[in-house]
Coordinates of C-alpha atoms and ligand atoms in Angstrom, one line a residue:
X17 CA -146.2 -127.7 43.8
X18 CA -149.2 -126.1 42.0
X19 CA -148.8 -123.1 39.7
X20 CA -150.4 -120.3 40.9
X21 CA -150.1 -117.7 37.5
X22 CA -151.6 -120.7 35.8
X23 CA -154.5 -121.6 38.6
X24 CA -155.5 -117.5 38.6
X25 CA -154.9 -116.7 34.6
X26 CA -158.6 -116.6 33.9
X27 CA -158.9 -113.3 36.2
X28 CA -156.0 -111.5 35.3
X29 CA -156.7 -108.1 36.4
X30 CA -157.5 -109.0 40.1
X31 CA -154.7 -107.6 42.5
X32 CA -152.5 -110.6 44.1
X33 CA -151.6 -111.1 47.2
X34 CA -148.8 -113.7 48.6
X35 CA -149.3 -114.5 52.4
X36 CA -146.8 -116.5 54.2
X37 CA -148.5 -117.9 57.3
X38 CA -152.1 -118.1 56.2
X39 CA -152.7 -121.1 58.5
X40 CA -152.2 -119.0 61.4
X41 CA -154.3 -116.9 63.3
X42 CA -154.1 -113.9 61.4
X43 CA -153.4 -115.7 58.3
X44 CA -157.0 -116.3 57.8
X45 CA -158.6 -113.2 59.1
X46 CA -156.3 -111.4 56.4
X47 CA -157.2 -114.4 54.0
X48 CA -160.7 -113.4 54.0
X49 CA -160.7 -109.1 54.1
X50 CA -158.8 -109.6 51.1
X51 CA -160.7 -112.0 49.2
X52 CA -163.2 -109.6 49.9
X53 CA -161.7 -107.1 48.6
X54 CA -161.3 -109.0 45.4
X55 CA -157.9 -109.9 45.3
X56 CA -156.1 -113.4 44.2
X57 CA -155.0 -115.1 47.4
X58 CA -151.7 -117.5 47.5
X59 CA -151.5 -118.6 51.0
X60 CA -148.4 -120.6 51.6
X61 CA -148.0 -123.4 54.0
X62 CA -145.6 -125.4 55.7
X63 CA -145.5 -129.3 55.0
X64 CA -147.2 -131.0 58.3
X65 CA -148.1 -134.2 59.8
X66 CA -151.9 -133.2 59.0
X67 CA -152.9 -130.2 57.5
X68 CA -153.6 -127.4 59.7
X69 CA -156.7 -125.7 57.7
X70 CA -159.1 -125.6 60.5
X71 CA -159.2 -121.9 61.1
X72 CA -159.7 -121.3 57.0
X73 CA -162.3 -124.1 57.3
X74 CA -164.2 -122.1 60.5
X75 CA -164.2 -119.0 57.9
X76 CA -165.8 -121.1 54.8
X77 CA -162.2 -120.3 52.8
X78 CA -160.6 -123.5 51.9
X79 CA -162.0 -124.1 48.4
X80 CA -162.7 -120.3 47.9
X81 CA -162.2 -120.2 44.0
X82 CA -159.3 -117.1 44.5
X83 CA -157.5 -118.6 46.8
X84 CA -154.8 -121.0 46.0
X85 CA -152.6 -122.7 48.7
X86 CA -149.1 -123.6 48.0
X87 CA -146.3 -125.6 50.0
X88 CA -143.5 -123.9 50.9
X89 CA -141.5 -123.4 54.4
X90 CA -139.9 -120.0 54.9
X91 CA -136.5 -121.6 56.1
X92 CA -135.9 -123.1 52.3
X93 CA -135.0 -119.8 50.4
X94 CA -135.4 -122.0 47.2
X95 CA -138.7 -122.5 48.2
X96 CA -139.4 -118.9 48.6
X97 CA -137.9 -117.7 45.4
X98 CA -139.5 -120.0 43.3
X99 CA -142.7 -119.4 45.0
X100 CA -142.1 -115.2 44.7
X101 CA -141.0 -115.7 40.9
X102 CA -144.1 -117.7 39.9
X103 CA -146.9 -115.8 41.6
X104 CA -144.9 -112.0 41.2
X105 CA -147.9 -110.4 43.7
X106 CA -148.9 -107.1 44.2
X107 CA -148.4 -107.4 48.0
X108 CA -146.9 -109.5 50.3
X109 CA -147.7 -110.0 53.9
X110 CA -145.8 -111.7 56.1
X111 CA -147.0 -113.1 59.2
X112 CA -145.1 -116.8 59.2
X113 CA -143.4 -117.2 62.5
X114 CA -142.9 -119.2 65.5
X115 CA -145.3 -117.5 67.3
X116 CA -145.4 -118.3 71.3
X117 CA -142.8 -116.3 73.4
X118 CA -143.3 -118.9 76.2
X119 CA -142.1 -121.6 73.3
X120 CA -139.4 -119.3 72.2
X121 CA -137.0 -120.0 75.4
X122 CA -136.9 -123.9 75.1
X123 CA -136.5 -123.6 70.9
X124 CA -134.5 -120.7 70.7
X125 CA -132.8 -121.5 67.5
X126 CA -136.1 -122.6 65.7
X127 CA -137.4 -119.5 66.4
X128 CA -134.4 -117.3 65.2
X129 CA -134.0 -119.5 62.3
X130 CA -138.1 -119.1 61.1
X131 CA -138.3 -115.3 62.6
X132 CA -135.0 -114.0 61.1
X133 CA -133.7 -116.1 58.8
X134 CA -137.4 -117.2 56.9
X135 CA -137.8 -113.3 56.6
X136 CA -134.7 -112.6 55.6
X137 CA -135.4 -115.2 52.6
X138 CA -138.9 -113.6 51.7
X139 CA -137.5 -110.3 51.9
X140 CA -134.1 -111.4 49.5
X141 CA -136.7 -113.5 47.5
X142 CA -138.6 -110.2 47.2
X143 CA -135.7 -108.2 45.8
X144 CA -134.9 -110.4 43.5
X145 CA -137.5 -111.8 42.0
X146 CA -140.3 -109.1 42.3
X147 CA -138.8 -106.3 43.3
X148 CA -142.0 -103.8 42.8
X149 CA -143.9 -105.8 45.1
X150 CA -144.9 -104.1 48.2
X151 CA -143.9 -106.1 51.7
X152 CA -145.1 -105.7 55.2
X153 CA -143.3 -107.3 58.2
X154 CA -145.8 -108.9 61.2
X155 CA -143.2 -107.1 63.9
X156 CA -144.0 -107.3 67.5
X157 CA -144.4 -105.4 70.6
X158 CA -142.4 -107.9 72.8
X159 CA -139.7 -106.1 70.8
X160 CA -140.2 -103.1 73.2
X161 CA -139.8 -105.9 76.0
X162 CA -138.5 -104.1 79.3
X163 CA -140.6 -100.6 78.9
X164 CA -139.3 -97.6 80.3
X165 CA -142.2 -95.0 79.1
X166 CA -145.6 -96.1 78.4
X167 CA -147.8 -96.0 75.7
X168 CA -144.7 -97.3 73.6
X169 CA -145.0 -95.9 70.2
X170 CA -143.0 -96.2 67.2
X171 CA -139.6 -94.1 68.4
X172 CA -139.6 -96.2 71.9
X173 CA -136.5 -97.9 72.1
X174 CA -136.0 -101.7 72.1
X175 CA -135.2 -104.0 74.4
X176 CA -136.4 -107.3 73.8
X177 CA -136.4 -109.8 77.0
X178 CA -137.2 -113.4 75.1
X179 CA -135.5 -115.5 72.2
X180 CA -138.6 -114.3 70.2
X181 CA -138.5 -110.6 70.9
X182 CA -134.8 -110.7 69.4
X183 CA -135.6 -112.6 66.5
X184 CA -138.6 -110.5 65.8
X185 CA -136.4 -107.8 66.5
X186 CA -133.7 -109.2 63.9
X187 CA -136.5 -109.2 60.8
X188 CA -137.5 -105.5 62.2
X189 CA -134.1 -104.5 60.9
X190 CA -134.0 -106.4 57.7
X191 CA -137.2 -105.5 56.5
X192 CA -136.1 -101.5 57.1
X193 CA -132.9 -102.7 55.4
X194 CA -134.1 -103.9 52.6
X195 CA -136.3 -100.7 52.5
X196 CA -133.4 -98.0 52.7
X197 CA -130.4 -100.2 51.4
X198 CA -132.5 -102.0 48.2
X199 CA -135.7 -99.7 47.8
X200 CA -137.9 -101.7 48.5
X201 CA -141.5 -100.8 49.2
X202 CA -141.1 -102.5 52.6
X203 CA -143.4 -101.3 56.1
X204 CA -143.3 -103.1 59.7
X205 CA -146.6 -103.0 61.6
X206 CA -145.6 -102.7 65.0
X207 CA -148.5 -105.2 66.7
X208 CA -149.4 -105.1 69.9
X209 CA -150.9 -108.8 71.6
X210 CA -153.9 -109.2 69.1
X211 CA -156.8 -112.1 69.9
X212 CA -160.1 -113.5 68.2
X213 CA -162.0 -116.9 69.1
X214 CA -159.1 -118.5 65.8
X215 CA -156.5 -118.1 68.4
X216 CA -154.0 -120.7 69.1
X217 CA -154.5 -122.8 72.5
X218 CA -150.8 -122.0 73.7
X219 CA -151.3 -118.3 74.6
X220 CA -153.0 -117.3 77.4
X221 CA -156.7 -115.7 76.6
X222 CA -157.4 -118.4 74.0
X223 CA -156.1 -121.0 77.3
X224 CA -158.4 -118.9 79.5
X225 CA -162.1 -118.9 76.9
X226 CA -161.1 -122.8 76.3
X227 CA -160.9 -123.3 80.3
X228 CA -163.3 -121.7 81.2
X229 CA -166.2 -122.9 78.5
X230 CA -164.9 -126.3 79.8
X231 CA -165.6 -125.8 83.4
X232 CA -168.9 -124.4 82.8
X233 CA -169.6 -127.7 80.5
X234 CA -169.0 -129.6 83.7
X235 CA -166.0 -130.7 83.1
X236 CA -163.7 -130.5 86.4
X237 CA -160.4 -129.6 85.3
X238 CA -159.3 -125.7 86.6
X239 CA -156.9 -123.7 84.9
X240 CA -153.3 -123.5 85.8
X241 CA -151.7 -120.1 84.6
X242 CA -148.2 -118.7 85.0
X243 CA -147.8 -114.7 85.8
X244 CA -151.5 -113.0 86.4
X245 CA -149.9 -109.6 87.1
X246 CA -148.5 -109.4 83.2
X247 CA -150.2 -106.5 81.4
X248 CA -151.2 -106.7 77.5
X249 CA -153.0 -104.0 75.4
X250 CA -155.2 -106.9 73.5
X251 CA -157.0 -105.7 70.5
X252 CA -159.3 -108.3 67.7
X253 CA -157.2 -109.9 65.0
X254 CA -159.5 -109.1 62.2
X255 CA -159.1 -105.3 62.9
X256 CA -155.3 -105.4 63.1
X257 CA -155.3 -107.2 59.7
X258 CA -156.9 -104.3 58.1
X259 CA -154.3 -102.4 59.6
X260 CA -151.5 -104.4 57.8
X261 CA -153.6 -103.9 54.7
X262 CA -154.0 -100.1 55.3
X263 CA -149.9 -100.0 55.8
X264 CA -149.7 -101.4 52.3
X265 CA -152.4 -99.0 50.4
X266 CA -149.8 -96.0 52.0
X267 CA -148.2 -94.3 49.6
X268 CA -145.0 -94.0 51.8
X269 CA -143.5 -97.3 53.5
X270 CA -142.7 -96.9 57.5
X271 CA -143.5 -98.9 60.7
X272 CA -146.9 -98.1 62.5
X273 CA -147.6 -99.5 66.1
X274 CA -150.9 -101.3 66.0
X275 CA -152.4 -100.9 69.1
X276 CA -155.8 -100.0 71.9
X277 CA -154.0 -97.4 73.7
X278 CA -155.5 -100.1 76.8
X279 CA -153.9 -102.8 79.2
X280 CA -155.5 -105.1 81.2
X281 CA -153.7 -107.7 83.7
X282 CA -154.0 -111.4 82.9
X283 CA -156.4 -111.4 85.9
X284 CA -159.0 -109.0 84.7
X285 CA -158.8 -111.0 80.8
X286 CA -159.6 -114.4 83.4
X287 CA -162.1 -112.7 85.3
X288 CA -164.0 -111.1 82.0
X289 CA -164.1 -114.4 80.7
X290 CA -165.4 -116.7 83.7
X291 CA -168.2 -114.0 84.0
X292 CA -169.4 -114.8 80.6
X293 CA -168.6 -118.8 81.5
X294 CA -171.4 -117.9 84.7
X295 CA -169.3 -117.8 87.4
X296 CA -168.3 -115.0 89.8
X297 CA -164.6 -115.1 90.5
X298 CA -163.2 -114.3 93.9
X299 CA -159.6 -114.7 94.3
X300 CA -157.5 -115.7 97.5
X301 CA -154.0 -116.0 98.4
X302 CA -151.2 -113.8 97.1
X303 CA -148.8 -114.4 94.0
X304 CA -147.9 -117.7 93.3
X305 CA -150.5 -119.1 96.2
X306 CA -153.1 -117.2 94.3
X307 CA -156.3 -119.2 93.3
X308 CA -159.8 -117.8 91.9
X309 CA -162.7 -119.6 93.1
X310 CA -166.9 -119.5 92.1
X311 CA -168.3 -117.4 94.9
X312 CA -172.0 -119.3 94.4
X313 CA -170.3 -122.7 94.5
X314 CA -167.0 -122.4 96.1
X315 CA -165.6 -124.2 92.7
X316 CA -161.6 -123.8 91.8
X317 CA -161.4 -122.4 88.9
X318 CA -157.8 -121.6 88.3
X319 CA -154.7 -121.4 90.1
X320 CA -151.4 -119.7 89.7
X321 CA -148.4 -122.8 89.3
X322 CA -144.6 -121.0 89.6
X323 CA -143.6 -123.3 86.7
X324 CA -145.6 -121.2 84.3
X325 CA -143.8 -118.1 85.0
X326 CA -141.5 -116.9 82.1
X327 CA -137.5 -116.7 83.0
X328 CA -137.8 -113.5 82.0
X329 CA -141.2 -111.6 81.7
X330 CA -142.2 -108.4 79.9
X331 CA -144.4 -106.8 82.5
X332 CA -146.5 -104.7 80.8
X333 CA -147.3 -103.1 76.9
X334 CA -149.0 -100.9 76.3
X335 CA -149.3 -98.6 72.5
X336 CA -149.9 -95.7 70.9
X337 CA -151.5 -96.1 67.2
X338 CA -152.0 -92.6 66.9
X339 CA -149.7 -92.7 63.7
X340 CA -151.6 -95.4 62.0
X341 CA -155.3 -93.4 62.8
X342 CA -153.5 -90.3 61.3
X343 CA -152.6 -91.5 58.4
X344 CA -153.7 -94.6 57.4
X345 CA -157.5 -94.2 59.4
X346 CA -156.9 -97.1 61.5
X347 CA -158.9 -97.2 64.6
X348 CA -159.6 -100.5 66.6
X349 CA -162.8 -100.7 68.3
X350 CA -162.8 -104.0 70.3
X351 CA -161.1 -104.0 73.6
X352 CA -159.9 -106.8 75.8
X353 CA -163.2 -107.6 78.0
X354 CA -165.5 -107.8 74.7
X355 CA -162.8 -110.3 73.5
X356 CA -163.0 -111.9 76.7
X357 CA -166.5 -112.4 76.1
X358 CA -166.5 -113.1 71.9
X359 CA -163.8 -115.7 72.7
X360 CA -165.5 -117.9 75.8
X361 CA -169.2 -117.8 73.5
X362 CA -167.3 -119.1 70.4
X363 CA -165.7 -121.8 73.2
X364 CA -168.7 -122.4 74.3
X365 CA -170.9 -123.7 71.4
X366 CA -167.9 -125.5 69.5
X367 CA -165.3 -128.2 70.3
X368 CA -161.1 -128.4 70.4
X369 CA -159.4 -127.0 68.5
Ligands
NAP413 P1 -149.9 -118.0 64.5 O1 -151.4 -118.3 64.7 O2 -149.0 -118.8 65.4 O3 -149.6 -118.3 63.0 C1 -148.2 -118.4 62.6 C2 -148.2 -118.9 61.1 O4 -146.9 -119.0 60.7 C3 -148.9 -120.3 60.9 O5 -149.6 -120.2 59.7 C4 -147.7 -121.2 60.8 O6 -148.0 -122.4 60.1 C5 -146.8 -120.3 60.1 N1 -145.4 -120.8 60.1 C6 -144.6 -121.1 61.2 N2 -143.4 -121.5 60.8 C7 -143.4 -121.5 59.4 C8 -142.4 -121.8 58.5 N3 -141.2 -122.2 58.8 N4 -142.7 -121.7 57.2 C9 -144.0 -121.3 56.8 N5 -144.9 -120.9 57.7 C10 -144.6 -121.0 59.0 O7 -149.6 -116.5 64.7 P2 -150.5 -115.2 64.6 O8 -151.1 -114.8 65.9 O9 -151.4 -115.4 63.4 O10 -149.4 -114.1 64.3 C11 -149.0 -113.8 62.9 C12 -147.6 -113.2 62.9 O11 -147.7 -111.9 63.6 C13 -146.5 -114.0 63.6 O12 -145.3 -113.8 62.9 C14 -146.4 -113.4 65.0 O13 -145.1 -113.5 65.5 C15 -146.8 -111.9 64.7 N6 -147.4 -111.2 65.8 C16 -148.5 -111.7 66.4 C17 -149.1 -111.0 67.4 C18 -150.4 -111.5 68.0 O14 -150.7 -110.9 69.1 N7 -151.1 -112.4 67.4 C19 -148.6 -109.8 67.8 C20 -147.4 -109.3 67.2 C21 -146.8 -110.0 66.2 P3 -148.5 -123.7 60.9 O15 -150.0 -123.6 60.8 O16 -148.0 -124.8 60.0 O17 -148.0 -123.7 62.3
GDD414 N1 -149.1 -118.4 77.2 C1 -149.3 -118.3 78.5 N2 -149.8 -119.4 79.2 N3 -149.1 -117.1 79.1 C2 -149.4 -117.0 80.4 C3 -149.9 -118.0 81.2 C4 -150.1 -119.3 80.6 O1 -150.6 -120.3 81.2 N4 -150.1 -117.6 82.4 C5 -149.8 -116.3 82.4 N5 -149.3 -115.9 81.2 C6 -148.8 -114.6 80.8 C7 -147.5 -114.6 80.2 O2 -146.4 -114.7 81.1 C8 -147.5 -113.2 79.5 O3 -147.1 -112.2 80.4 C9 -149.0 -113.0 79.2 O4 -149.7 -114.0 79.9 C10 -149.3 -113.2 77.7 O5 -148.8 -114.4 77.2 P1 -149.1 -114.9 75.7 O6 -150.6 -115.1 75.6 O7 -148.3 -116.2 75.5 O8 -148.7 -113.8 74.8 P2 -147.4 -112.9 74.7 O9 -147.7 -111.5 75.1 O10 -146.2 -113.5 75.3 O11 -147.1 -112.9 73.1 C11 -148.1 -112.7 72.2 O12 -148.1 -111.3 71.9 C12 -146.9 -110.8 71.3 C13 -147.1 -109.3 71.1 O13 -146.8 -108.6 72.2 C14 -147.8 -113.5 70.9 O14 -148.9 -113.4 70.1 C15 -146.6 -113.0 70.2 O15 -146.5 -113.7 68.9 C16 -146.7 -111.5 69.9 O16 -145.6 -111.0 69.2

């Protein structure tokens, strides 16, 4: 393992930051606002079959002279104290996880052990190795799971309905723990579903842009998709990173919802993004017959297959981030159709992944 004090000493008065899952999604929209911003960057990464650096690649930030990657897996709490001990940053942002709800039912133990137990060894490597360091928790609104009231905000109870919402649930807790029981300077941002053209293939808009940018290539292969009546207040991943940021430049550490104050159904995300494919989606048959065909060609499109449905689905989310515009002047501005349409032109011009 590199040293990071020794790979940074030459700029010593730059702010560090420590960010566990900088491979990830938001992991490199976060990489690059605060490189930006000027500080040091220590991105940690798990050991894989082949590197996966292609999102930091898309962003021109893999040989970024202040940014330093290091390997370490949040499950090996050696790993993360050494790692804390030798880098001793300013901030640290935690968005490592095992990210896919749908993923979370067959590998329920992986994702308790990465979500819950990984963050209960950043948060214990934290305390005891950097204490002054301030923390922020990726939490999640699948947390909230099966709503009661909408908008959900951040006194809504929880009731998670998925492996994933309890583990994410479990490092909720700890992080707030660690806050009121050890002092820590440690905030949760409550973040609702968040998208951008660097999202991962497994989750349904990014499954949906892909899709449809293929079938308007010519290639004949329609969509199957699970539930198409789920709602999700989806916001742009580079905004909600700034809000973890903001959460951090707070004075006073708490959780904030991150959030549009919108929901759209699965359906209208699809039909956003095969309008900006070309095509003009009519659908027919009900449920789990349902299929969306071109009108002008009479082309399938996608279909609904049962299989894809969730054993237990949260229905709809939707938040309130009044909090976070209050006091930390966090205000999204991109809502799900302009995604819709960023994320089927990035498809368009640019291969897998
Ligand atoms: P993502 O694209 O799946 O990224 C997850 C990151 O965690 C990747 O860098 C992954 O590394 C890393 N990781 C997984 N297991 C690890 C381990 N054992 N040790 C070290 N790193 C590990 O997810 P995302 O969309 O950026 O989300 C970031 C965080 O926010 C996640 O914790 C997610 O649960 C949470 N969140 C996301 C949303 C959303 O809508 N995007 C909403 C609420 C909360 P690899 O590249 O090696 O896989
Ligand atoms: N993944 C997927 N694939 N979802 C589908 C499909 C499909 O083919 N068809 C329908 N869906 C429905 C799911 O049943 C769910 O209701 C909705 O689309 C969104 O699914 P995902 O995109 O997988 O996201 P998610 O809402 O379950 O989880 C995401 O948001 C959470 C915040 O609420 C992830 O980013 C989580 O990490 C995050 O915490």
């Amino acid at each position: 393992m590199s040293d990071p004090v020794t790979a940074f000493s030459a700029t010593p008065v730059r702010r560090r930051a420590l960010i566990a899952g900088i491979t990830g999604q938001d992991g490199a929209y976060l990489a690059q606002w605060l490189l930006h911003q000027g500080y040091e960057v220590t991105g940690l990464h798990r050991r894989v079959s082949t590197p996966n650096l292609w999102r930091l690649a898309s962003l021109g930030l893999v040989d970024h002279p202040q940014l330093l990657l290091v390997g370490c897996d949040i499950t090996d709490l050696s790993a993360t104290l050494r790692l804390m001990e030798s880098v001793q940053p300013d901030e640290v942002y935690n968005l490592a996880g095992q990210s896919s709800v749908g993923a979370s039912f067959d590998q329920p133990l992986t994702t308790l052990e990465i979500n819950a137990l990984g963050t209960a060894h950043l948060l214990e490597s934290v305390r005891s190795t950097a204490p002054r360091a301030r923390y922020v928790q990726a939490s999640s609104s699948e947390m909230f799971g099966l709503v009661t009231k909408s908008p959900q905000d951040e006194s809504t109870p929880f009731h998670p309905r998925s492996p994933y919402g309890i583990s994410k649930l479990a490092a909720h807790w700890l992080t707030i723990n660690y806050r009121e029981a050890h002092g820590l300077h440690a905030c949760c941002g409550i973040l609702f579903n968040h998208e951008s053209p660097l999202r991962g293939l497994e989750f349904v808009t990014r499954k949906i842009s892909h899709g449809m940018a293929a079938l308007a290539r010519g290639e004949d292969i329609p969509l199957r998709l699970g539930n198409l009546d789920a709602r999700r207040d989806w916001g742009h991943a580079a905004e909600y990173v700034q809000g973890l940021w903001r959460m951090l430049q707070h004075p006073e550490p708490r959780e904030f919802v991150l959030a549009t104050g919108h929901s759209l159904t699965v359906r209208g995300f699809l039909v956003a993004a095969a309008r900006r494919a070309g095509f003009e989606p009519v659908s027919d048959g009900q449920a789990t017959e349902e299929q969306l065909c071109d009108a002008n060609t009479g082309r399938l499109l996608a279909r609904v297959d049962p299989a894809l449905y969730r054993p237990a689905e949260v229905d709809e989310v939707r938040g309130n981030a009044r909090l976070a515009a209050d006091l930390l002047g966090w205000r999204p501005t991109l809502l799900a159709e302009a995604l819709a349409e960023e994320m089927v032109a990035a498809d368009l011009v640019r291969a897998t992944p």
